[in-house]
Amino acid sequence: WKLDRVAGWWPEKVRPVVAVVVEGLRDIPEISTCRAGLEHVLDAELVGLGQAVSDLAREFVTQPVEVQRRIAEALSVHLVPLIDRLRGGRRVICDGCDERIWGGRMKCRE
């Protein structure tokens, strides 16, 4: 898995992302097996990350839309601040008004 190689190259960047995903999935029992797999990956120095992410994606698509929505919302709430921090808080261009904005959004609030 390419993801395993990336984890080996930049564990200091990958580990916090995996930890945030594990935390985001904590209150979603329908995906608890995948969360446990990701927890194991964290304990195993990120070995097997590619397979764990693949398992999560495969399980995600089998869930009803309501569960998929809960998963997506939980992960976005936890991941957006982390991604913004990892990116260094760089500005992006709003897709709506073409102004520069801060953060993980692609549209400003207007």
Coordinates of C-alpha atoms in Angstrom, one line a residue:
W1 CA 0.0 0.0 0.0
K2 CA 1.3 3.5 -0.9
L3 CA -0.3 4.8 2.3
D4 CA 2.0 2.5 4.3
R5 CA 5.0 4.0 2.6
V6 CA 3.8 7.6 3.3
A7 CA 3.2 6.6 7.0
G8 CA 6.8 5.3 7.1
W9 CA 8.2 8.5 5.6
W10 CA 6.2 11.0 7.7
P11 CA 4.9 9.3 10.8
E12 CA 4.8 12.6 12.7
K13 CA 2.3 13.9 10.2
V14 CA 0.3 10.7 9.7
R15 CA -0.1 9.6 13.4
P16 CA -2.1 12.7 14.4
V17 CA -4.5 12.2 11.5
V18 CA -5.1 8.6 12.3
A19 CA -5.6 9.5 16.0
V20 CA -8.2 12.1 15.1
V21 CA -10.0 9.6 12.8
V22 CA -10.1 7.1 15.7
E23 CA -11.5 9.8 18.0
G24 CA -14.0 10.9 15.4
L25 CA -15.3 7.4 15.0
R26 CA -15.6 6.7 18.8
D27 CA -19.4 7.4 19.0
I28 CA -20.4 5.5 15.9
P29 CA -21.0 1.9 16.8
E30 CA -21.7 0.8 13.3
I31 CA -18.0 1.3 12.4
S32 CA -16.4 0.1 15.7
T33 CA -14.6 -2.8 14.0
C34 CA -12.8 -0.4 11.7
R35 CA -12.0 2.0 14.5
A36 CA -10.5 -0.9 16.4
G37 CA -8.4 -1.7 13.4
L38 CA -7.1 1.9 13.2
E39 CA -6.4 1.8 17.0
H40 CA -4.3 -1.3 16.4
V41 CA -2.4 0.5 13.6
L42 CA -1.6 3.3 16.1
D43 CA -0.3 0.8 18.6
A44 CA 1.7 -1.0 15.8
E45 CA 3.7 2.1 14.7
L46 CA 1.3 2.6 11.7
V47 CA 2.0 -0.8 10.2
G48 CA -1.0 -1.9 8.2
L49 CA -2.5 1.6 7.8
G50 CA -3.3 1.0 4.1
Q51 CA -5.3 -2.1 4.8
A52 CA -7.1 -0.4 7.8
V53 CA -8.1 2.6 5.6
S54 CA -9.2 0.3 2.9
D55 CA -11.4 -1.6 5.4
L56 CA -12.9 1.6 6.6
A57 CA -13.7 2.8 3.1
R58 CA -15.2 -0.6 2.2
E59 CA -17.3 -0.5 5.4
F60 CA -18.4 3.1 4.9
V61 CA -20.0 2.4 1.5
T62 CA -22.0 -0.5 2.9
Q63 CA -23.6 1.7 5.6
P64 CA -27.0 3.4 5.2
V65 CA -26.9 7.0 4.1
E66 CA -27.8 8.2 7.6
V67 CA -24.8 6.4 9.1
Q68 CA -22.5 7.7 6.3
R69 CA -23.7 11.2 7.1
R70 CA -22.9 10.7 10.8
I71 CA -19.4 9.4 9.9
A72 CA -18.7 12.2 7.5
E73 CA -19.8 14.9 10.0
A74 CA -17.8 13.3 12.8
L75 CA -14.7 13.1 10.8
S76 CA -15.0 16.6 9.3
V77 CA -15.5 18.1 12.8
H78 CA -12.3 16.4 14.0
L79 CA -10.2 16.6 10.8
V80 CA -10.7 20.1 9.5
P81 CA -8.9 21.8 12.4
L82 CA -6.1 19.3 12.2
I83 CA -5.6 19.6 8.5
D84 CA -5.6 23.4 8.8
R85 CA -2.9 23.2 11.4
L86 CA -0.9 20.7 9.3
R87 CA -1.2 23.1 6.3
G88 CA 0.1 25.9 8.4
G89 CA -3.1 27.9 8.3
R90 CA -2.5 28.9 4.6
R91 CA -5.1 30.9 2.9
V92 CA -7.2 29.4 0.1
I93 CA -9.4 31.1 -2.5
C94 CA -13.2 31.0 -1.9
D95 CA -15.0 29.1 -4.6
G96 CA -17.9 31.5 -4.3
C97 CA -16.4 35.0 -4.4
D98 CA -12.8 34.4 -5.3
E99 CA -11.5 36.2 -2.1
R100 CA -8.7 34.8 0.0
I101 CA -10.0 33.0 3.2
W102 CA -8.3 31.2 6.1
G103 CA -9.0 27.6 7.1
G104 CA -10.2 24.4 5.7
R105 CA -13.3 25.8 4.0
M106 CA -13.5 26.3 0.3
K107 CA -16.2 28.9 0.5
C108 CA -16.5 31.9 2.7
R109 CA -19.6 32.3 4.9
E110 CA -21.2 34.9 2.6

